């Protein structure tokens, strides 16, 4: 983060991300909230590119802006109680406390962690490095991920089955 | 090095901004030119000339959730395939079998859904 362009891009993307997140919390209509959430996801993808984590940015667009938002729209369409919109509930003080605790945790992690030299210079090529790490060092988590996805599929099948 | 990376994204930024301006300008021109008369009857749902019965919201069947989950699962599989394909040659034969195991696990889930008949479009 040195040039004027990068700093400007960071602030614009941060504004888009946080602004969309505020819209998600304030808007009454749940489907509109999901659309605003997609804006927030895309802003985060832009921030990943600024961190030179291109592969993560692609994953962010593909999985979060693409698939997770679709799943949320389905969840809204499937829930009868979603008809009463984004109304205020007794849970909102709990949610506020949880959000503040999360902010505190993130700030603590960001300030305490010893960031390596890579964090300042950026990465050369991330996708092939991630692939190599997945196939060599992290092969067990990689296969466990497939079991997790399988469990999600089987769970959905069992829920939907009619007999 | 990092600066070069950002140079590649100038085109992406220009395309994104141009896309938003294009749609925004069309909507703005529409708002500027079209006559607007908001009446209650105009906002009603059209139901062959009769007054609509019940709420506009429709409860969709539970079954469709499975298709959303399947879409998500195979989307994630595609994301795993991409870095695998890039480092495939460096890692060697093990990479092939590791990915085969991964795909077989997901394929079993699809087979199970198929056999249980939940993929049937009813």
PDB file of N, CA and C in Angstrom, chain B residues 33-121:
ATOM      1  N   UNK B  33     -37.896  11.061 -17.741  1.00  0.00           N
ATOM      2  CA  UNK B  33     -38.760  11.203 -18.918  1.00  0.00           C
ATOM      3  C   UNK B  33     -40.155  10.642 -18.719  1.00  0.00           C
ATOM      4  N   UNK B  34     -40.271   9.523 -17.928  1.00  0.00           N
ATOM      5  CA  UNK B  34     -41.568   8.858 -17.849  1.00  0.00           C
ATOM      6  C   UNK B  34     -42.524   9.635 -16.951  1.00  0.00           C
ATOM      7  N   UNK B  35     -43.813   9.686 -17.322  1.00  0.00           N
ATOM      8  CA  UNK B  35     -44.799  10.300 -16.434  1.00  0.00           C
ATOM      9  C   UNK B  35     -45.070   9.366 -15.257  1.00  0.00           C
ATOM     10  N   UNK B  36     -45.309   9.946 -14.074  1.00  0.00           N
ATOM     11  CA  UNK B  36     -45.526   9.110 -12.889  1.00  0.00           C
ATOM     12  C   UNK B  36     -46.848   9.472 -12.247  1.00  0.00           C
ATOM     13  N   UNK B  37     -47.674   8.481 -12.060  1.00  0.00           N
ATOM     14  CA  UNK B  37     -48.933   8.705 -11.353  1.00  0.00           C
ATOM     15  C   UNK B  37     -49.167   7.499 -10.465  1.00  0.00           C
ATOM     16  N   UNK B  38     -48.867   7.641  -9.196  1.00  0.00           N
ATOM     17  CA  UNK B  38     -49.016   6.515  -8.289  1.00  0.00           C
ATOM     18  C   UNK B  38     -50.430   6.482  -7.748  1.00  0.00           C
ATOM     19  N   UNK B  39     -51.208   5.504  -8.186  1.00  0.00           N
ATOM     20  CA  UNK B  39     -52.547   5.311  -7.631  1.00  0.00           C
ATOM     21  C   UNK B  39     -52.581   3.930  -6.990  1.00  0.00           C
ATOM     22  N   UNK B  40     -53.558   3.710  -6.118  1.00  0.00           N
ATOM     23  CA  UNK B  40     -53.637   2.450  -5.399  1.00  0.00           C
ATOM     24  C   UNK B  40     -53.934   1.282  -6.340  1.00  0.00           C
ATOM     25  N   UNK B  41     -54.826   1.537  -7.296  1.00  0.00           N
ATOM     26  CA  UNK B  41     -55.212   0.472  -8.222  1.00  0.00           C
ATOM     27  C   UNK B  41     -54.026   0.034  -9.085  1.00  0.00           C
ATOM     28  N   UNK B  42     -53.126   0.974  -9.380  1.00  0.00           N
ATOM     29  CA  UNK B  42     -51.986   0.648 -10.231  1.00  0.00           C
ATOM     30  C   UNK B  42     -51.007  -0.265  -9.511  1.00  0.00           C
ATOM     31  N   UNK B  43     -50.906  -0.109  -8.185  1.00  0.00           N
ATOM     32  CA  UNK B  43     -49.969  -0.922  -7.417  1.00  0.00           C
ATOM     33  C   UNK B  43     -50.451  -2.330  -7.150  1.00  0.00           C
ATOM     34  N   UNK B  44     -51.729  -2.602  -7.444  1.00  0.00           N
ATOM     35  CA  UNK B  44     -52.277  -3.930  -7.156  1.00  0.00           C
ATOM     36  C   UNK B  44     -51.717  -4.981  -8.102  1.00  0.00           C
ATOM     37  N   UNK B  45     -51.681  -6.230  -7.612  1.00  0.00           N
ATOM     38  CA  UNK B  45     -51.267  -7.334  -8.466  1.00  0.00           C
ATOM     39  C   UNK B  45     -52.356  -7.606  -9.488  1.00  0.00           C
ATOM     40  N   UNK B  46     -51.961  -7.839 -10.718  1.00  0.00           N
ATOM     41  CA  UNK B  46     -52.942  -8.085 -11.768  1.00  0.00           C
ATOM     42  C   UNK B  46     -53.391  -9.536 -11.731  1.00  0.00           C
ATOM     43  N   UNK B  47     -54.668  -9.744 -11.517  1.00  0.00           N
ATOM     44  CA  UNK B  47     -55.195 -11.108 -11.483  1.00  0.00           C
ATOM     45  C   UNK B  47     -56.434 -11.180 -12.359  1.00  0.00           C
ATOM     46  N   UNK B  48     -56.260 -11.133 -13.662  1.00  0.00           N
ATOM     47  CA  UNK B  48     -57.357 -11.233 -14.633  1.00  0.00           C
ATOM     48  C   UNK B  48     -58.469 -10.238 -14.334  1.00  0.00           C
ATOM     49  N   UNK B  49     -58.096  -9.069 -13.872  1.00  0.00           N
ATOM     50  CA  UNK B  49     -59.105  -8.044 -13.653  1.00  0.00           C
ATOM     51  C   UNK B  49     -59.827  -8.135 -12.322  1.00  0.00           C
ATOM     52  N   UNK B  50     -59.675  -9.261 -11.611  1.00  0.00           N
ATOM     53  CA  UNK B  50     -60.328  -9.384 -10.307  1.00  0.00           C
ATOM     54  C   UNK B  50     -59.440  -8.792  -9.224  1.00  0.00           C
ATOM     55  N   UNK B  51     -60.018  -8.526  -8.089  1.00  0.00           N
ATOM     56  CA  UNK B  51     -59.216  -8.068  -6.962  1.00  0.00           C
ATOM     57  C   UNK B  51     -58.398  -9.249  -6.436  1.00  0.00           C
ATOM     58  N   UNK B  52     -57.111  -9.047  -6.186  1.00  0.00           N
ATOM     59  CA  UNK B  52     -56.279 -10.165  -5.714  1.00  0.00           C
ATOM     60  C   UNK B  52     -56.719 -10.662  -4.346  1.00  0.00           C
ATOM     61  N   UNK B  53     -56.593 -11.986  -4.161  1.00  0.00           N
ATOM     62  CA  UNK B  53     -56.982 -12.616  -2.892  1.00  0.00           C
ATOM     63  C   UNK B  53     -55.725 -13.012  -2.147  1.00  0.00           C
ATOM     64  N   UNK B  54     -55.639 -12.693  -0.868  1.00  0.00           N
ATOM     65  CA  UNK B  54     -54.526 -13.123  -0.028  1.00  0.00           C
ATOM     66  C   UNK B  54     -53.296 -12.252  -0.207  1.00  0.00           C
ATOM     67  N   UNK B  55     -52.187 -12.691   0.401  1.00  0.00           N
ATOM     68  CA  UNK B  55     -50.936 -11.932   0.355  1.00  0.00           C
ATOM     69  C   UNK B  55     -50.198 -12.195  -0.950  1.00  0.00           C
ATOM     70  N   UNK B  56     -49.273 -11.295  -1.283  1.00  0.00           N
ATOM     71  CA  UNK B  56     -48.495 -11.466  -2.501  1.00  0.00           C
ATOM     72  C   UNK B  56     -47.378 -12.484  -2.320  1.00  0.00           C
ATOM     73  N   UNK B  57     -47.042 -12.770  -1.079  1.00  0.00           N
ATOM     74  CA  UNK B  57     -45.934 -13.660  -0.803  1.00  0.00           C
ATOM     75  C   UNK B  57     -46.340 -15.112  -1.007  1.00  0.00           C
ATOM     76  N   UNK B  58     -45.458 -15.884  -1.640  1.00  0.00           N
ATOM     77  CA  UNK B  58     -45.767 -17.275  -1.934  1.00  0.00           C
ATOM     78  C   UNK B  58     -44.807 -18.167  -1.160  1.00  0.00           C
ATOM     79  N   UNK B  59     -45.371 -19.187  -0.524  1.00  0.00           N
ATOM     80  CA  UNK B  59     -44.528 -20.145   0.202  1.00  0.00           C
ATOM     81  C   UNK B  59     -44.031 -21.201  -0.789  1.00  0.00           C
ATOM     82  N   UNK B  60     -42.729 -21.229  -1.060  1.00  0.00           N
ATOM     83  CA  UNK B  60     -42.239 -22.238  -2.007  1.00  0.00           C
ATOM     84  C   UNK B  60     -41.966 -23.532  -1.256  1.00  0.00           C
ATOM     85  N   UNK B  61     -41.931 -24.616  -2.016  1.00  0.00           N
ATOM     86  CA  UNK B  61     -41.794 -25.927  -1.378  1.00  0.00           C
ATOM     87  C   UNK B  61     -40.375 -26.112  -0.847  1.00  0.00           C
ATOM     88  N   UNK B  62     -40.317 -26.824   0.252  1.00  0.00           N
ATOM     89  CA  UNK B  62     -39.101 -27.158   0.955  1.00  0.00           C
ATOM     90  C   UNK B  62     -38.067 -27.841   0.059  1.00  0.00           C
ATOM     91  N   UNK B  63     -38.585 -28.588  -0.923  1.00  0.00           N
ATOM     92  CA  UNK B  63     -37.755 -29.438  -1.779  1.00  0.00           C
ATOM     93  C   UNK B  63     -36.651 -28.649  -2.480  1.00  0.00           C
ATOM     94  N   UNK B  64     -36.951 -27.391  -2.810  1.00  0.00           N
ATOM     95  CA  UNK B  64     -36.003 -26.613  -3.613  1.00  0.00           C
ATOM     96  C   UNK B  64     -34.725 -26.297  -2.850  1.00  0.00           C
ATOM     97  N   UNK B  65     -34.779 -26.410  -1.524  1.00  0.00           N
ATOM     98  CA  UNK B  65     -33.578 -26.138  -0.727  1.00  0.00           C
ATOM     99  C   UNK B  65     -32.451 -27.085  -1.101  1.00  0.00           C
ATOM    100  N   UNK B  66     -32.823 -28.340  -1.433  1.00  0.00           N
ATOM    101  CA  UNK B  66     -31.813 -29.332  -1.814  1.00  0.00           C
ATOM    102  C   UNK B  66     -31.023 -28.867  -3.034  1.00  0.00           C
ATOM    103  N   UNK B  67     -31.722 -28.268  -3.999  1.00  0.00           N
ATOM    104  CA  UNK B  67     -31.031 -27.824  -5.204  1.00  0.00           C
ATOM    105  C   UNK B  67     -30.063 -26.688  -4.885  1.00  0.00           C
ATOM    106  N   UNK B  68     -30.449 -25.822  -3.953  1.00  0.00           N
ATOM    107  CA  UNK B  68     -29.545 -24.746  -3.537  1.00  0.00           C
ATOM    108  C   UNK B  68     -28.301 -25.320  -2.865  1.00  0.00           C
ATOM    109  N   UNK B  69     -28.507 -26.339  -2.008  1.00  0.00           N
ATOM    110  CA  UNK B  69     -27.370 -26.966  -1.322  1.00  0.00           C
ATOM    111  C   UNK B  69     -26.453 -27.659  -2.334  1.00  0.00           C
ATOM    112  N   UNK B  70     -27.059 -28.375  -3.295  1.00  0.00           N
ATOM    113  CA  UNK B  70     -26.249 -29.071  -4.304  1.00  0.00           C
ATOM    114  C   UNK B  70     -25.433 -28.067  -5.112  1.00  0.00           C
ATOM    115  N   UNK B  71     -26.058 -26.943  -5.452  1.00  0.00           N
ATOM    116  CA  UNK B  71     -25.350 -25.902  -6.193  1.00  0.00           C
ATOM    117  C   UNK B  71     -24.148 -25.398  -5.391  1.00  0.00           C
ATOM    118  N   UNK B  72     -24.372 -25.160  -4.101  1.00  0.00           N
ATOM    119  CA  UNK B  72     -23.297 -24.657  -3.235  1.00  0.00           C
ATOM    120  C   UNK B  72     -22.159 -25.672  -3.146  1.00  0.00           C
ATOM    121  N   UNK B  73     -22.513 -26.971  -2.945  1.00  0.00           N
ATOM    122  CA  UNK B  73     -21.492 -28.011  -2.781  1.00  0.00           C
ATOM    123  C   UNK B  73     -20.623 -28.113  -4.030  1.00  0.00           C
ATOM    124  N   UNK B  74     -21.249 -28.128  -5.210  1.00  0.00           N
ATOM    125  CA  UNK B  74     -20.446 -28.296  -6.420  1.00  0.00           C
ATOM    126  C   UNK B  74     -19.722 -27.019  -6.809  1.00  0.00           C
ATOM    127  N   UNK B  75     -20.220 -25.880  -6.350  1.00  0.00           N
ATOM    128  CA  UNK B  75     -19.487 -24.620  -6.500  1.00  0.00           C
ATOM    129  C   UNK B  75     -18.179 -24.686  -5.709  1.00  0.00           C
ATOM    130  N   UNK B  76     -18.267 -25.206  -4.487  1.00  0.00           N
ATOM    131  CA  UNK B  76     -17.076 -25.321  -3.652  1.00  0.00           C
ATOM    132  C   UNK B  76     -16.097 -26.330  -4.264  1.00  0.00           C
ATOM    133  N   UNK B  77     -16.647 -27.403  -4.844  1.00  0.00           N
ATOM    134  CA  UNK B  77     -15.778 -28.377  -5.498  1.00  0.00           C
ATOM    135  C   UNK B  77     -15.001 -27.720  -6.638  1.00  0.00           C
ATOM    136  N   UNK B  78     -15.673 -26.876  -7.419  1.00  0.00           N
ATOM    137  CA  UNK B  78     -15.008 -26.177  -8.521  1.00  0.00           C
ATOM    138  C   UNK B  78     -13.883 -25.295  -8.004  1.00  0.00           C
ATOM    139  N   UNK B  79     -14.130 -24.658  -6.841  1.00  0.00           N
ATOM    140  CA  UNK B  79     -13.106 -23.793  -6.253  1.00  0.00           C
ATOM    141  C   UNK B  79     -11.879 -24.613  -5.838  1.00  0.00           C
ATOM    142  N   UNK B  80     -12.121 -25.839  -5.328  1.00  0.00           N
ATOM    143  CA  UNK B  80     -10.990 -26.699  -4.958  1.00  0.00           C
ATOM    144  C   UNK B  80     -10.255 -27.217  -6.189  1.00  0.00           C
ATOM    145  N   UNK B  81     -10.998 -27.437  -7.287  1.00  0.00           N
ATOM    146  CA  UNK B  81     -10.376 -27.967  -8.506  1.00  0.00           C
ATOM    147  C   UNK B  81      -9.382 -26.984  -9.113  1.00  0.00           C
ATOM    148  N   UNK B  82      -9.646 -25.694  -8.946  1.00  0.00           N
ATOM    149  CA  UNK B  82      -8.828 -24.699  -9.635  1.00  0.00           C
ATOM    150  C   UNK B  82      -7.367 -24.682  -9.142  1.00  0.00           C
ATOM    151  N   UNK B  83      -7.098 -24.537  -7.827  1.00  0.00           N
ATOM    152  CA  UNK B  83      -5.689 -24.593  -7.395  1.00  0.00           C
ATOM    153  C   UNK B  83      -5.074 -25.977  -7.589  1.00  0.00           C
ATOM    154  N   UNK B  84      -5.906 -27.019  -7.544  1.00  0.00           N
ATOM    155  CA  UNK B  84      -5.418 -28.377  -7.795  1.00  0.00           C
ATOM    156  C   UNK B  84      -4.886 -28.476  -9.222  1.00  0.00           C
ATOM    157  N   UNK B  85      -5.640 -27.922 -10.188  1.00  0.00           N
ATOM    158  CA  UNK B  85      -5.232 -27.998 -11.580  1.00  0.00           C
ATOM    159  C   UNK B  85      -3.934 -27.236 -11.818  1.00  0.00           C
ATOM    160  N   UNK B  86      -3.700 -26.169 -11.048  1.00  0.00           N
ATOM    161  CA  UNK B  86      -2.494 -25.370 -11.247  1.00  0.00           C
ATOM    162  C   UNK B  86      -1.248 -26.067 -10.686  1.00  0.00           C
ATOM    163  N   UNK B  87      -1.396 -26.832  -9.599  1.00  0.00           N
ATOM    164  CA  UNK B  87      -0.223 -27.450  -8.988  1.00  0.00           C
ATOM    165  C   UNK B  87      -0.174 -28.954  -9.256  1.00  0.00           C
ATOM    166  N   UNK B  88      -1.037 -29.414 -10.143  1.00  0.00           N
ATOM    167  CA  UNK B  88      -1.186 -30.830 -10.457  1.00  0.00           C
ATOM    168  C   UNK B  88       0.127 -31.453 -10.912  1.00  0.00           C
ATOM    169  N   UNK B  89       0.847 -30.795 -11.830  1.00  0.00           N
ATOM    170  CA  UNK B  89       2.050 -31.384 -12.410  1.00  0.00           C
ATOM    171  C   UNK B  89       3.217 -31.407 -11.421  1.00  0.00           C
ATOM    172  N   UNK B  90       3.270 -30.427 -10.535  1.00  0.00           N
ATOM    173  CA  UNK B  90       4.385 -30.358  -9.588  1.00  0.00           C
ATOM    174  C   UNK B  90       4.280 -31.422  -8.516  1.00  0.00           C
ATOM    175  N   UNK B  91       3.050 -31.722  -8.085  1.00  0.00           N
ATOM    176  CA  UNK B  91       2.880 -32.633  -6.954  1.00  0.00           C
ATOM    177  C   UNK B  91       3.005 -34.088  -7.403  1.00  0.00           C
ATOM    178  N   UNK B  92       2.541 -34.414  -8.607  1.00  0.00           N
ATOM    179  CA  UNK B  92       2.706 -35.771  -9.116  1.00  0.00           C
ATOM    180  C   UNK B  92       1.468 -36.620  -8.972  1.00  0.00           C
ATOM    181  N   UNK B  93       1.683 -37.941  -8.984  1.00  0.00           N
ATOM    182  CA  UNK B  93       0.564 -38.885  -9.049  1.00  0.00           C
ATOM    183  C   UNK B  93      -0.335 -38.795  -7.823  1.00  0.00           C
ATOM    184  N   UNK B  94       0.254 -38.478  -6.653  1.00  0.00           N
ATOM    185  CA  UNK B  94      -0.541 -38.405  -5.433  1.00  0.00           C
ATOM    186  C   UNK B  94      -1.698 -37.405  -5.580  1.00  0.00           C
ATOM    187  N   UNK B  95      -1.419 -36.302  -6.283  1.00  0.00           N
ATOM    188  CA  UNK B  95      -2.428 -35.257  -6.464  1.00  0.00           C
ATOM    189  C   UNK B  95      -3.672 -35.818  -7.131  1.00  0.00           C
ATOM    190  N   UNK B  96      -3.434 -36.693  -8.117  1.00  0.00           N
ATOM    191  CA  UNK B  96      -4.549 -37.284  -8.852  1.00  0.00           C
ATOM    192  C   UNK B  96      -5.436 -38.098  -7.925  1.00  0.00           C
ATOM    193  N   UNK B  97      -4.802 -38.961  -7.089  1.00  0.00           N
ATOM    194  CA  UNK B  97      -5.595 -39.839  -6.220  1.00  0.00           C
ATOM    195  C   UNK B  97      -6.288 -39.056  -5.114  1.00  0.00           C
ATOM    196  N   UNK B  98      -5.618 -37.996  -4.630  1.00  0.00           N
ATOM    197  CA  UNK B  98      -6.243 -37.176  -3.592  1.00  0.00           C
ATOM    198  C   UNK B  98      -7.515 -36.511  -4.113  1.00  0.00           C
ATOM    199  N   UNK B  99      -7.433 -35.979  -5.343  1.00  0.00           N
ATOM    200  CA  UNK B  99      -8.612 -35.331  -5.911  1.00  0.00           C
ATOM    201  C   UNK B  99      -9.666 -36.361  -6.271  1.00  0.00           C
ATOM    202  N   UNK B 100      -9.218 -37.559  -6.696  1.00  0.00           N
ATOM    203  CA  UNK B 100     -10.170 -38.629  -7.017  1.00  0.00           C
ATOM    204  C   UNK B 100     -11.006 -38.978  -5.787  1.00  0.00           C
ATOM    205  N   UNK B 101     -10.332 -39.090  -4.642  1.00  0.00           N
ATOM    206  CA  UNK B 101     -11.029 -39.396  -3.385  1.00  0.00           C
ATOM    207  C   UNK B 101     -12.056 -38.308  -3.071  1.00  0.00           C
ATOM    208  N   UNK B 102     -11.638 -37.071  -3.270  1.00  0.00           N
ATOM    209  CA  UNK B 102     -12.504 -35.913  -3.010  1.00  0.00           C
ATOM    210  C   UNK B 102     -13.756 -35.976  -3.880  1.00  0.00           C
ATOM    211  N   UNK B 103     -13.551 -36.242  -5.173  1.00  0.00           N
ATOM    212  CA  UNK B 103     -14.683 -36.240  -6.113  1.00  0.00           C
ATOM    213  C   UNK B 103     -15.583 -37.441  -5.862  1.00  0.00           C
ATOM    214  N   UNK B 104     -14.964 -38.612  -5.492  1.00  0.00           N
ATOM    215  CA  UNK B 104     -15.779 -39.804  -5.204  1.00  0.00           C
ATOM    216  C   UNK B 104     -16.684 -39.537  -4.004  1.00  0.00           C
ATOM    217  N   UNK B 105     -16.150 -38.870  -2.979  1.00  0.00           N
ATOM    218  CA  UNK B 105     -16.970 -38.565  -1.791  1.00  0.00           C
ATOM    219  C   UNK B 105     -18.186 -37.726  -2.168  1.00  0.00           C
ATOM    220  N   UNK B 106     -17.964 -36.685  -3.009  1.00  0.00           N
ATOM    221  CA  UNK B 106     -19.082 -35.845  -3.432  1.00  0.00           C
ATOM    222  C   UNK B 106     -20.000 -36.599  -4.381  1.00  0.00           C
ATOM    223  N   UNK B 107     -19.393 -37.441  -5.237  1.00  0.00           N
ATOM    224  CA  UNK B 107     -20.190 -38.228  -6.171  1.00  0.00           C
ATOM    225  C   UNK B 107     -21.113 -39.182  -5.440  1.00  0.00           C
ATOM    226  N   UNK B 108     -20.640 -39.713  -4.304  1.00  0.00           N
ATOM    227  CA  UNK B 108     -21.487 -40.608  -3.514  1.00  0.00           C
ATOM    228  C   UNK B 108     -22.722 -39.860  -3.008  1.00  0.00           C
ATOM    229  N   UNK B 109     -22.521 -38.611  -2.583  1.00  0.00           N
ATOM    230  CA  UNK B 109     -23.659 -37.803  -2.123  1.00  0.00           C
ATOM    231  C   UNK B 109     -24.679 -37.612  -3.222  1.00  0.00           C
ATOM    232  N   UNK B 110     -24.193 -37.336  -4.437  1.00  0.00           N
ATOM    233  CA  UNK B 110     -25.100 -37.144  -5.576  1.00  0.00           C
ATOM    234  C   UNK B 110     -25.816 -38.445  -5.899  1.00  0.00           C
ATOM    235  N   UNK B 111     -25.097 -39.577  -5.836  1.00  0.00           N
ATOM    236  CA  UNK B 111     -25.674 -40.900  -6.101  1.00  0.00           C
ATOM    237  C   UNK B 111     -26.781 -41.204  -5.097  1.00  0.00           C
ATOM    238  N   UNK B 112     -26.503 -40.877  -3.811  1.00  0.00           N
ATOM    239  CA  UNK B 112     -27.488 -41.102  -2.747  1.00  0.00           C
ATOM    240  C   UNK B 112     -28.761 -40.303  -3.013  1.00  0.00           C
ATOM    241  N   UNK B 113     -28.570 -39.010  -3.384  1.00  0.00           N
ATOM    242  CA  UNK B 113     -29.731 -38.161  -3.669  1.00  0.00           C
ATOM    243  C   UNK B 113     -30.523 -38.724  -4.843  1.00  0.00           C
ATOM    244  N   UNK B 114     -29.801 -39.241  -5.834  1.00  0.00           N
ATOM    245  CA  UNK B 114     -30.424 -39.790  -7.029  1.00  0.00           C
ATOM    246  C   UNK B 114     -31.256 -41.024  -6.677  1.00  0.00           C
ATOM    247  N   UNK B 115     -30.647 -41.927  -5.896  1.00  0.00           N
ATOM    248  CA  UNK B 115     -31.319 -43.178  -5.538  1.00  0.00           C
ATOM    249  C   UNK B 115     -32.542 -42.935  -4.664  1.00  0.00           C
ATOM    250  N   UNK B 116     -32.476 -41.894  -3.820  1.00  0.00           N
ATOM    251  CA  UNK B 116     -33.611 -41.607  -2.953  1.00  0.00           C
ATOM    252  C   UNK B 116     -34.731 -40.901  -3.714  1.00  0.00           C
ATOM    253  N   UNK B 117     -34.455 -40.559  -4.964  1.00  0.00           N
ATOM    254  CA  UNK B 117     -35.505 -39.977  -5.800  1.00  0.00           C
ATOM    255  C   UNK B 117     -35.811 -38.517  -5.516  1.00  0.00           C
ATOM    256  N   UNK B 118     -34.928 -37.837  -4.766  1.00  0.00           N
ATOM    257  CA  UNK B 118     -35.237 -36.441  -4.432  1.00  0.00           C
ATOM    258  C   UNK B 118     -34.857 -35.482  -5.560  1.00  0.00           C
ATOM    259  N   UNK B 119     -34.149 -35.980  -6.578  1.00  0.00           N
ATOM    260  CA  UNK B 119     -33.806 -35.108  -7.702  1.00  0.00           C
ATOM    261  C   UNK B 119     -34.938 -35.048  -8.721  1.00  0.00           C
ATOM    262  N   UNK B 120     -35.952 -35.903  -8.512  1.00  0.00           N
ATOM    263  CA  UNK B 120     -37.117 -35.933  -9.407  1.00  0.00           C
ATOM    264  C   UNK B 120     -37.847 -34.597  -9.345  1.00  0.00           C
ATOM    265  N   UNK B 121     -38.148 -34.020 -10.512  1.00  0.00           N
ATOM    266  CA  UNK B 121     -38.824 -32.722 -10.542  1.00  0.00           C
ATOM    267  C   UNK B 121     -40.332 -32.945 -10.499  1.00  0.00           C
TER     268      UNK B 121
END
